[in-house]
Coordinates of C-alpha atoms in Angstrom, one line a residue:
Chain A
X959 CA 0.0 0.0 0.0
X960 CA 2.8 2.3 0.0
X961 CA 2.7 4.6 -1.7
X962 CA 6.1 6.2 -2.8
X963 CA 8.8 3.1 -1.0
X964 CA 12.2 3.3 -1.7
X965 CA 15.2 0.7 -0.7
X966 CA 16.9 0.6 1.6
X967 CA 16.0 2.4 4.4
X968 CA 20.1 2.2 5.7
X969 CA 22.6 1.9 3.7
X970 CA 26.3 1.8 5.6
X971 CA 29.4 1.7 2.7
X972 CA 33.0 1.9 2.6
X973 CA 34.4 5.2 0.8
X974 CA 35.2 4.7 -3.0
X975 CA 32.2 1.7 -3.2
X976 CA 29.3 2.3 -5.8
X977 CA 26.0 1.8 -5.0
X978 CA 22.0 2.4 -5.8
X979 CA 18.8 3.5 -4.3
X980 CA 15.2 2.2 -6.0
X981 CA 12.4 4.3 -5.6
X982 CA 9.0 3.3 -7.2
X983 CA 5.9 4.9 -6.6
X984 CA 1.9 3.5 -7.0
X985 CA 0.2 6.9 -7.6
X986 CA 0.0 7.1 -11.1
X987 CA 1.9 10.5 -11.0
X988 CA 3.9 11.3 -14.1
X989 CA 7.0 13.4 -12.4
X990 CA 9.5 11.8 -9.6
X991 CA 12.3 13.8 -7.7
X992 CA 15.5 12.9 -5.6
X993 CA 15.8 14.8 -2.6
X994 CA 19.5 15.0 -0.1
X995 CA 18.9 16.2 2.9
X996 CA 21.9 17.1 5.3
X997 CA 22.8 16.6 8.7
X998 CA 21.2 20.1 9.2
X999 CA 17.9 19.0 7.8
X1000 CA 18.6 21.7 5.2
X1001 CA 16.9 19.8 2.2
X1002 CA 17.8 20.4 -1.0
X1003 CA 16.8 19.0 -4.9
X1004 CA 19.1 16.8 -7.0
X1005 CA 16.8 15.4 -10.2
X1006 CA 13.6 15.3 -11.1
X1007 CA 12.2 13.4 -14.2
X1008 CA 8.3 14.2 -15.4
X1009 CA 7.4 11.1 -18.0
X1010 CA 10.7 9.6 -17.9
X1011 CA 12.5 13.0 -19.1
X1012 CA 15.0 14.8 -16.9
X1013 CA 13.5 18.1 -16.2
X1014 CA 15.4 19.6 -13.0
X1015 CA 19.4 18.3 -12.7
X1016 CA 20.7 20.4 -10.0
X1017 CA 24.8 21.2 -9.8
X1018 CA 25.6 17.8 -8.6
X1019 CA 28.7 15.8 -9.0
X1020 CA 28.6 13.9 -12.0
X1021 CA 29.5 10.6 -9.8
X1022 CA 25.4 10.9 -9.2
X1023 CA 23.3 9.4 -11.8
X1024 CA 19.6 9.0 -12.0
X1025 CA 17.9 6.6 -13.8
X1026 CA 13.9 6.1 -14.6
X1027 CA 13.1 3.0 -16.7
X1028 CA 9.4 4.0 -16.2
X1029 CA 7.2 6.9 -15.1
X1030 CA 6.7 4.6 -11.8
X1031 CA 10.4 4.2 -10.9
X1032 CA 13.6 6.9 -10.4
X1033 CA 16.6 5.3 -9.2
X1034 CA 19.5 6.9 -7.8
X1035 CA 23.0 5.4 -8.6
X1036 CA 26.2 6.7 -7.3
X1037 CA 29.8 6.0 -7.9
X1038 CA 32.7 6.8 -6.5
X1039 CA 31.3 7.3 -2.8
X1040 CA 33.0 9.5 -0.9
X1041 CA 32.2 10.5 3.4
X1042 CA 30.3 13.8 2.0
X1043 CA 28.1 11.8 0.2
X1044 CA 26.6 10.9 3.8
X1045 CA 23.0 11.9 4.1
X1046 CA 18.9 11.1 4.0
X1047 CA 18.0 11.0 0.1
X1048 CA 14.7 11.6 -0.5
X1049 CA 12.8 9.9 -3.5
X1050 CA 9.3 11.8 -3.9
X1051 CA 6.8 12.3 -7.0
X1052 CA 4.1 14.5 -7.8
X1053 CA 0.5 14.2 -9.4
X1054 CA -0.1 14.7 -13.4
X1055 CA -0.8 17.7 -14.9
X1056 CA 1.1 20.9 -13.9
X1057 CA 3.9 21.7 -12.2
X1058 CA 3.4 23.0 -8.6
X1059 CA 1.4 20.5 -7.1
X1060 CA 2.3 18.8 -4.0
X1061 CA 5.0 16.4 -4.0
X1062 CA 4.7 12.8 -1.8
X1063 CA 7.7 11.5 -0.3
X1064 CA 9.2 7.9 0.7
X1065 CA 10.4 7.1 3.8
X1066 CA 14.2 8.4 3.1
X1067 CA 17.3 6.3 2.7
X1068 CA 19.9 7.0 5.2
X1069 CA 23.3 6.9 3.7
X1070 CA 26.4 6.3 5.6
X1071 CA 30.0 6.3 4.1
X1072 CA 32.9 5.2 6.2
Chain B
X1398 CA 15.6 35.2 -6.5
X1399 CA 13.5 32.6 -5.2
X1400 CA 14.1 31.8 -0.6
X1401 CA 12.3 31.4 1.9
X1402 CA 13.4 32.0 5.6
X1403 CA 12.1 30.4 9.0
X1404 CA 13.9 32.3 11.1
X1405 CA 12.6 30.0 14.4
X1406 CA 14.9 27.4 14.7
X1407 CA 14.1 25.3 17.1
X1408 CA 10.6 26.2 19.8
X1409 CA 9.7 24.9 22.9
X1410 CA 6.6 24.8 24.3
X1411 CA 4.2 22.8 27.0
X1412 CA 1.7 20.7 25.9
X1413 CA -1.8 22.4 25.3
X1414 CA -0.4 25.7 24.4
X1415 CA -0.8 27.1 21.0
X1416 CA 2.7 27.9 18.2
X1417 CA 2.8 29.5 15.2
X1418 CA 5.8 28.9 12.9
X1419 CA 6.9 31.4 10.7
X1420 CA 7.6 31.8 7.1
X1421 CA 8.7 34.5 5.1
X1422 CA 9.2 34.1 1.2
X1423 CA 10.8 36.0 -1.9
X1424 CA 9.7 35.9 -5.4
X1425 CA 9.2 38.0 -8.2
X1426 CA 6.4 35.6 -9.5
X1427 CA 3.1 37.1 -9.5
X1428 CA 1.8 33.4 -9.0
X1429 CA 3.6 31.3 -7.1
X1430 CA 2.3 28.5 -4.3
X1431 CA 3.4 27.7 -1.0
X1432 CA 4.0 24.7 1.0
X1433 CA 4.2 22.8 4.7
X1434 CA 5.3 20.2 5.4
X1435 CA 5.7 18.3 8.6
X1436 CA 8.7 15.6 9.4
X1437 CA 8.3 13.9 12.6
X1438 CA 11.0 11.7 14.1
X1439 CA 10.4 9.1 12.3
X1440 CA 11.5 10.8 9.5
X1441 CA 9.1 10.8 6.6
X1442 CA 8.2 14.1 4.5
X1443 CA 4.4 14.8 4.9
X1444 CA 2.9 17.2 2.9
X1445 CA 0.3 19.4 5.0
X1446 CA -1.3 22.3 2.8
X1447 CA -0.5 23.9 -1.0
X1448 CA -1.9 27.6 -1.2
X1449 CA -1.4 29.2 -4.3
X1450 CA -0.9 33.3 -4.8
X1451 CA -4.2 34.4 -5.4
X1452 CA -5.8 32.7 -2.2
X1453 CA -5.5 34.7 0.9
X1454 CA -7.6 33.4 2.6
X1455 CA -6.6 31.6 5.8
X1456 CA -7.3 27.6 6.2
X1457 CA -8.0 25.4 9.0
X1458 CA -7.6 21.9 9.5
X1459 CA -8.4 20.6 12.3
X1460 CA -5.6 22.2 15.2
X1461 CA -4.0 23.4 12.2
X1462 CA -3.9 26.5 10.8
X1463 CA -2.3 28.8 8.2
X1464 CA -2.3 32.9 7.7
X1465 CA -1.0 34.1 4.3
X1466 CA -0.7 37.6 4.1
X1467 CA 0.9 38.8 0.5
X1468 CA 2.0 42.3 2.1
X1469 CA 4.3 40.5 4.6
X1470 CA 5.4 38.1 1.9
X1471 CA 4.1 35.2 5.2
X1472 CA 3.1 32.0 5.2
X1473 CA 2.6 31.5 9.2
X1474 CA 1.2 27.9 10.3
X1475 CA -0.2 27.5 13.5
X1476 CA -0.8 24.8 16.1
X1477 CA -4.0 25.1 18.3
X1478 CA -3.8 23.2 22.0
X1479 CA -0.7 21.5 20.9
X1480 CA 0.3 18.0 21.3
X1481 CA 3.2 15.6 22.0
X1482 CA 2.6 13.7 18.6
X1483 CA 3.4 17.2 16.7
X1484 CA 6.8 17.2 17.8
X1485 CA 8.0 17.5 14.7
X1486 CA 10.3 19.4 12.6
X1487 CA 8.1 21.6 10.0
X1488 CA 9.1 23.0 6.5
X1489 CA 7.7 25.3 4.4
X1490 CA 8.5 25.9 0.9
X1491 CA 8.2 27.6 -2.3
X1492 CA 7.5 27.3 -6.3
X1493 CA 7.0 29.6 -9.4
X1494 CA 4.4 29.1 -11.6
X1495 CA 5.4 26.8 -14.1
X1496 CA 8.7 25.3 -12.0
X1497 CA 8.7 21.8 -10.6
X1498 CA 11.6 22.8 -8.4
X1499 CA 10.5 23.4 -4.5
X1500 CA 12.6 25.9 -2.4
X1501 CA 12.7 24.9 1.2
X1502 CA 13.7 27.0 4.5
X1503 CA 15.6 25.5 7.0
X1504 CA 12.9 24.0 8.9
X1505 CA 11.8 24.8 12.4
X1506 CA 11.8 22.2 15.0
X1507 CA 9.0 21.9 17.0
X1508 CA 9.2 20.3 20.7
X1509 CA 6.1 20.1 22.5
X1510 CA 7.0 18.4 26.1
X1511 CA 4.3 16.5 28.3

């Protein structure tokens, strides 16, 4: 039933690692973000795709790639981790029609790089 | 330029008293639509209330409420009788007509002790 999930919750990886984050949502909504937030809850946008085209790619390090093989799915991959990379991301999507309308969020994916 | 400032960082208050959080926007838009949104402890992004520009009037959910005044560029949510369960840290936000880009304040974190 839920309705924007993303996996995993945690995720706890060594420095230099690569690694991905699914996010799929049931809402029928045509346009998905990635969200970081920092350890000062300042939250801030990375991508966002409406109808599997990139519409939003914020100044991000190239080592961050999204990827949406459908309007119900925006993964995040990321090479190359490094200990700034450590934070919640966000996966959230939006209903159909115009911009502006209220985004839904998953549950958040906390990422830790040692 | 497009921010928005809460400018309470963290309050404090006893159960059953009433809060208001404060926002304060800047944009050039003539429409343009504004945002809460509530993460609790848990840590999942809930989305409260949209208002766009050309309502002023003020809404009320429930304990909830929210005052938009245009010639104070505010967005001011308040909590009536407040609770333990809205402990909370609250955001509000901002977007242009047209942008599927939110911009976020810093949050205000809301304790409200037994």
């Amino acid at each position: 039933d839920t309705a924007v999930s993303q996996t995993p919750k945690y995720l706890v990886t060594q420095m230099g690692n690569d690694k991905s984050i699914k996010c799929e949502q049931n809402l029928g909504h045509d346009t998905m973000y990635w969200y970081k937030q920092d350890s000062k809850k300042f939250l801030k946008i990375m991508f966002s795709y409406n109808n599997k085209e990139l519409i939003i790619n914020e100044t991000v390090p190239n080592r961050f790639s999204p990827k949406s093989p459908d309007k119900a799915h925006l993964n995040l991959h990321i090479n190359s981790l490094e200990l700034g990379d450590s934070a919640v991301y966000f996966c959230a999507s939006s209903p159909p029609g115009t911009a502006n309308t209220e985004a839904f969020f998953g549950q958040g994916t906390r990422l830790t790089v040692v | 330029a497009q921010k928005v400032t809460q400018a309470q960082t963290e309050i404090s208050v006893v159960e059953k008293e009433d809060v208001t959080l404060d926002c304060v926007y800047e944009t050039r838009d003539t429409t343009y639509y504004l945002f809460w949104y509530k993460q609790p402890p848990s840590g999942e992004l809930v989305f409260l209330i949209r208002r766009n520009s050309f309502d002023e009037q003020n809404e009320i959910s429930g304990r909830y409420s929210w005052n938009f005044q245009k010639s104070t560029s505010s967005f001011n949510f308040t909590i009536t009788a407040s609770q333990v369960v809205d402990s909370a840290v609250y955001f509000c936000a901002l977007s242009e007509y047209g942008n599927y880009q939110l911009i976020w304040g810093a949050g205000t974190k809301l304790i409200i002790k037994p």
